Amino acid sequence: MNMRLNILCVSVSYLVIGIILLLFPNVSLMDLCYALGIVLLMAGIINIAVYFIRGQYVEPERYGFSAGVTCVLIGLFAVLNNQEFTRIFFQILAFCMILDSIVKLQYSMDLLRMKSKKWWIVLLISLMTAGLALAILVYPFKTDRGHDRYAYCILIVDGIVNLATMLYMAHWNKRFRAMQVQAKEEGHEP
């Protein structure tokens, strides 16, 4: 599966999970984690199947198989050891959001290399979302409910930021390619 589609799926999942848990605080986190485990199992199986069906093994920078295996393993853990998965749900969530922030950091460097004047905005956003996610792990909230609500809000924010960053990257990739074509036609590098 391509990286953009994976990021889109993760971002939409963040939004949906965050909104559901924020608006319906009585939803059982165990049930949600169980459902999430099933979704991860299905996504993993699909990634693995796509890897073999589309012959992605001949494309060196495709990670569909490893992403699929990772999803299957996490999904199995969520389904078979639901209580433990629920107990560490917020740590897993924060870790995933920190990984997203690292991807956004990469995007900021890509934008810098593509000569975008606004690359630094994505850099600041990546640092901000990493800090907000880190707070889920280390900030001593007064109540569990406050901690949970904060995590759900940050999940929603990260989902929105991921989508916005992905759209901006797509715009700049297209623009940069056009600049490269124009520079080639004029006989110099962009």
CSV table of C-alpha atoms in Angstrom, one decimal:
chain,number,residue,atom,x,y,z
A,1,MET,CA,0.0,0.0,0.0
A,2,ASN,CA,1.4,3.4,-0.8
A,3,MET,CA,2.5,5.7,2.0
A,4,ARG,CA,-0.1,8.4,1.4
A,5,LEU,CA,-2.9,5.9,1.6
A,6,ASN,CA,-1.5,4.6,4.9
A,7,ILE,CA,-1.2,8.1,6.3
A,8,LEU,CA,-4.7,8.9,5.2
A,9,CYS,CA,-6.1,5.7,6.9
A,10,VAL,CA,-4.2,6.5,10.1
A,11,SER,CA,-5.3,10.1,10.1
A,12,VAL,CA,-8.9,9.2,9.6
A,13,SER,CA,-8.7,6.6,12.3
A,14,TYR,CA,-7.2,9.1,14.7
A,15,LEU,CA,-10.1,11.5,14.0
A,16,VAL,CA,-12.8,8.8,14.3
A,17,ILE,CA,-11.4,7.2,17.5
A,18,GLY,CA,-10.7,10.6,19.1
A,19,ILE,CA,-14.2,12.0,18.3
A,20,ILE,CA,-16.0,8.8,19.4
A,21,LEU,CA,-14.1,8.7,22.7
A,22,LEU,CA,-14.5,12.4,23.3
A,23,LEU,CA,-18.2,12.6,22.5
A,24,PHE,CA,-19.1,9.3,24.0
A,25,PRO,CA,-17.1,8.8,27.2
A,26,ASN,CA,-19.1,5.8,28.2
A,27,VAL,CA,-17.8,3.8,25.3
A,28,SER,CA,-15.8,0.9,26.6
A,29,LEU,CA,-12.2,1.3,25.9
A,30,MET,CA,-11.8,-2.5,26.0
A,31,ASP,CA,-14.4,-2.9,23.3
A,32,LEU,CA,-12.8,-0.1,21.2
A,33,CYS,CA,-9.4,-1.8,21.5
A,34,TYR,CA,-10.9,-5.1,20.5
A,35,ALA,CA,-12.5,-3.5,17.4
A,36,LEU,CA,-9.2,-1.7,16.7
A,37,GLY,CA,-7.4,-5.1,16.9
A,38,ILE,CA,-9.7,-6.6,14.3
A,39,VAL,CA,-9.3,-3.6,12.0
A,40,LEU,CA,-5.5,-3.9,12.4
A,41,LEU,CA,-5.6,-7.6,11.6
A,42,MET,CA,-7.6,-6.9,8.4
A,43,ALA,CA,-5.4,-4.0,7.4
A,44,GLY,CA,-2.3,-6.2,8.0
A,45,ILE,CA,-3.7,-9.1,5.9
A,46,ILE,CA,-4.6,-6.7,3.1
A,47,ASN,CA,-1.1,-5.1,3.1
A,48,ILE,CA,0.5,-8.5,3.0
A,49,ALA,CA,-1.8,-9.7,0.1
A,50,VAL,CA,-1.2,-6.5,-1.8
A,51,TYR,CA,2.6,-6.9,-1.4
A,52,PHE,CA,2.4,-10.3,-3.2
A,53,ILE,CA,-0.4,-9.6,-5.6
A,54,ARG,CA,1.2,-6.4,-7.0
A,55,GLY,CA,4.7,-7.7,-6.9
A,56,GLN,CA,5.9,-5.0,-4.6
A,57,TYR,CA,9.0,-7.1,-3.8
A,58,VAL,CA,10.6,-5.8,-6.9
A,59,GLU,CA,10.2,-2.2,-5.7
A,60,PRO,CA,12.9,-1.5,-3.1
A,61,GLU,CA,11.2,1.2,-1.1
A,62,ARG,CA,7.8,-0.5,-0.6
A,63,TYR,CA,7.2,-1.7,2.9
A,64,GLY,CA,3.8,-3.3,2.5
A,65,PHE,CA,4.8,-6.7,3.8
A,66,SER,CA,6.6,-5.4,6.9
A,67,ALA,CA,3.7,-2.9,7.6
A,68,GLY,CA,1.3,-5.8,7.2
A,69,VAL,CA,3.1,-8.1,9.6
A,70,THR,CA,3.4,-5.2,12.1
A,71,CYS,CA,-0.4,-4.6,11.9
A,72,VAL,CA,-1.2,-8.3,12.2
A,73,LEU,CA,1.1,-8.6,15.3
A,74,ILE,CA,-0.4,-5.6,17.0
A,75,GLY,CA,-3.9,-6.7,16.0
A,76,LEU,CA,-3.4,-10.1,17.5
A,77,PHE,CA,-2.1,-8.6,20.7
A,78,ALA,CA,-5.1,-6.3,20.9
A,79,VAL,CA,-7.6,-9.2,20.3
A,80,LEU,CA,-5.9,-12.0,22.3
A,81,ASN,CA,-4.6,-9.9,25.2
A,82,ASN,CA,-7.3,-7.2,25.3
A,83,GLN,CA,-6.9,-6.2,28.9
A,84,GLU,CA,-3.2,-5.6,28.6
A,85,PHE,CA,-3.6,-3.7,25.3
A,86,THR,CA,-6.3,-1.5,26.9
A,87,ARG,CA,-4.0,-0.9,29.8
A,88,ILE,CA,-1.2,0.4,27.6
A,89,PHE,CA,-3.5,2.0,25.0
A,90,PHE,CA,-2.4,5.6,25.7
A,91,GLN,CA,1.3,4.7,25.6
A,92,ILE,CA,0.7,3.0,22.2
A,93,LEU,CA,-1.3,6.0,21.0
A,94,ALA,CA,1.4,8.5,22.1
A,95,PHE,CA,4.1,6.4,20.5
A,96,CYS,CA,2.2,6.3,17.2
A,97,MET,CA,1.7,10.1,17.3
A,98,ILE,CA,5.4,10.6,18.0
A,99,LEU,CA,6.2,8.4,15.0
A,100,ASP,CA,3.8,10.6,12.9
A,101,SER,CA,5.6,13.6,14.1
A,102,ILE,CA,8.9,12.1,12.9
A,103,VAL,CA,7.3,11.6,9.5
A,104,LYS,CA,6.2,15.2,9.5
A,105,LEU,CA,9.7,16.2,10.4
A,106,GLN,CA,10.9,14.3,7.3
A,107,TYR,CA,8.3,16.2,5.3
A,108,SER,CA,9.6,19.5,6.5
A,109,MET,CA,13.1,18.5,5.4
A,110,ASP,CA,11.6,17.4,2.0
A,111,LEU,CA,9.9,20.8,1.7
A,112,LEU,CA,13.1,22.6,2.5
A,113,ARG,CA,14.9,20.6,-0.2
A,114,MET,CA,12.1,21.4,-2.7
A,115,LYS,CA,12.6,25.1,-1.8
A,116,SER,CA,9.2,25.7,-0.2
A,117,LYS,CA,9.2,29.0,1.7
A,118,LYS,CA,6.9,27.5,4.3
A,119,TRP,CA,8.9,24.3,5.2
A,120,TRP,CA,9.5,25.7,8.7
A,121,ILE,CA,5.8,25.7,9.4
A,122,VAL,CA,5.7,21.9,9.0
A,123,LEU,CA,8.9,21.7,11.1
A,124,LEU,CA,7.2,23.6,13.9
A,125,ILE,CA,4.0,21.5,13.6
A,126,SER,CA,6.0,18.3,13.8
A,127,LEU,CA,7.8,19.5,17.0
A,128,MET,CA,4.5,20.7,18.5
A,129,THR,CA,2.7,17.4,17.8
A,130,ALA,CA,5.6,15.4,19.2
A,131,GLY,CA,5.5,17.6,22.4
A,132,LEU,CA,1.8,17.2,22.7
A,133,ALA,CA,2.0,13.4,22.3
A,134,LEU,CA,4.9,13.3,24.8
A,135,ALA,CA,2.8,15.0,27.3
A,136,ILE,CA,0.4,12.0,27.2
A,137,LEU,CA,3.3,9.9,28.5
A,138,VAL,CA,4.9,12.2,31.1
A,139,TYR,CA,2.6,15.0,32.2
A,140,PRO,CA,1.1,14.2,35.7
A,141,PHE,CA,-2.6,14.9,35.0
A,142,LYS,CA,-4.8,15.4,38.1
A,143,THR,CA,-7.4,12.9,37.0
A,144,ASP,CA,-7.6,10.0,34.7
A,145,ARG,CA,-10.5,11.6,33.0
A,146,GLY,CA,-8.5,14.7,32.3
A,147,HIS,CA,-5.7,12.6,30.9
A,148,ASP,CA,-8.0,10.7,28.7
A,149,ARG,CA,-9.8,13.8,27.3
A,150,TYR,CA,-6.5,15.4,26.6
A,151,ALA,CA,-5.3,12.3,24.7
A,152,TYR,CA,-8.5,12.2,22.7
A,153,CYS,CA,-8.2,15.9,21.8
A,154,ILE,CA,-4.5,15.5,20.7
A,155,LEU,CA,-5.5,12.5,18.7
A,156,ILE,CA,-8.0,14.6,16.8
A,157,VAL,CA,-5.5,17.5,16.3
A,158,ASP,CA,-2.9,15.0,15.1
A,159,GLY,CA,-5.3,13.5,12.6
A,160,ILE,CA,-6.2,17.0,11.2
A,161,VAL,CA,-2.6,18.0,11.1
A,162,ASN,CA,-1.6,14.8,9.3
A,163,LEU,CA,-4.3,15.4,6.6
A,164,ALA,CA,-3.3,19.1,6.1
A,165,THR,CA,0.4,18.2,5.9
A,166,MET,CA,-0.3,15.4,3.4
A,167,LEU,CA,-2.3,17.8,1.2
A,168,TYR,CA,0.4,20.4,1.4
A,169,MET,CA,3.1,17.9,0.5
A,170,ALA,CA,1.1,16.7,-2.5
A,171,HIS,CA,0.7,20.3,-3.7
A,172,TRP,CA,4.5,20.9,-3.3
A,173,ASN,CA,5.5,17.6,-4.9
A,174,LYS,CA,3.4,18.6,-8.0
A,175,ARG,CA,4.8,22.1,-8.0
A,176,PHE,CA,8.4,20.9,-7.6
A,177,ARG,CA,8.0,18.4,-10.5
A,178,ALA,CA,6.7,21.2,-12.7
A,179,MET,CA,9.7,23.4,-11.7
A,180,GLN,CA,12.0,20.5,-12.6
A,181,VAL,CA,10.5,20.1,-16.0
A,182,GLN,CA,10.6,23.8,-16.7
A,183,ALA,CA,14.3,24.0,-15.5
A,184,LYS,CA,15.2,21.0,-17.7
A,185,GLU,CA,13.6,22.7,-20.7
A,186,GLU,CA,15.5,25.9,-19.9
A,187,GLY,CA,18.7,23.9,-19.5
A,188,HIS,CA,19.5,24.3,-15.7
A,189,GLU,CA,18.6,22.7,-12.4
A,190,PRO,CA,15.8,24.1,-10.2
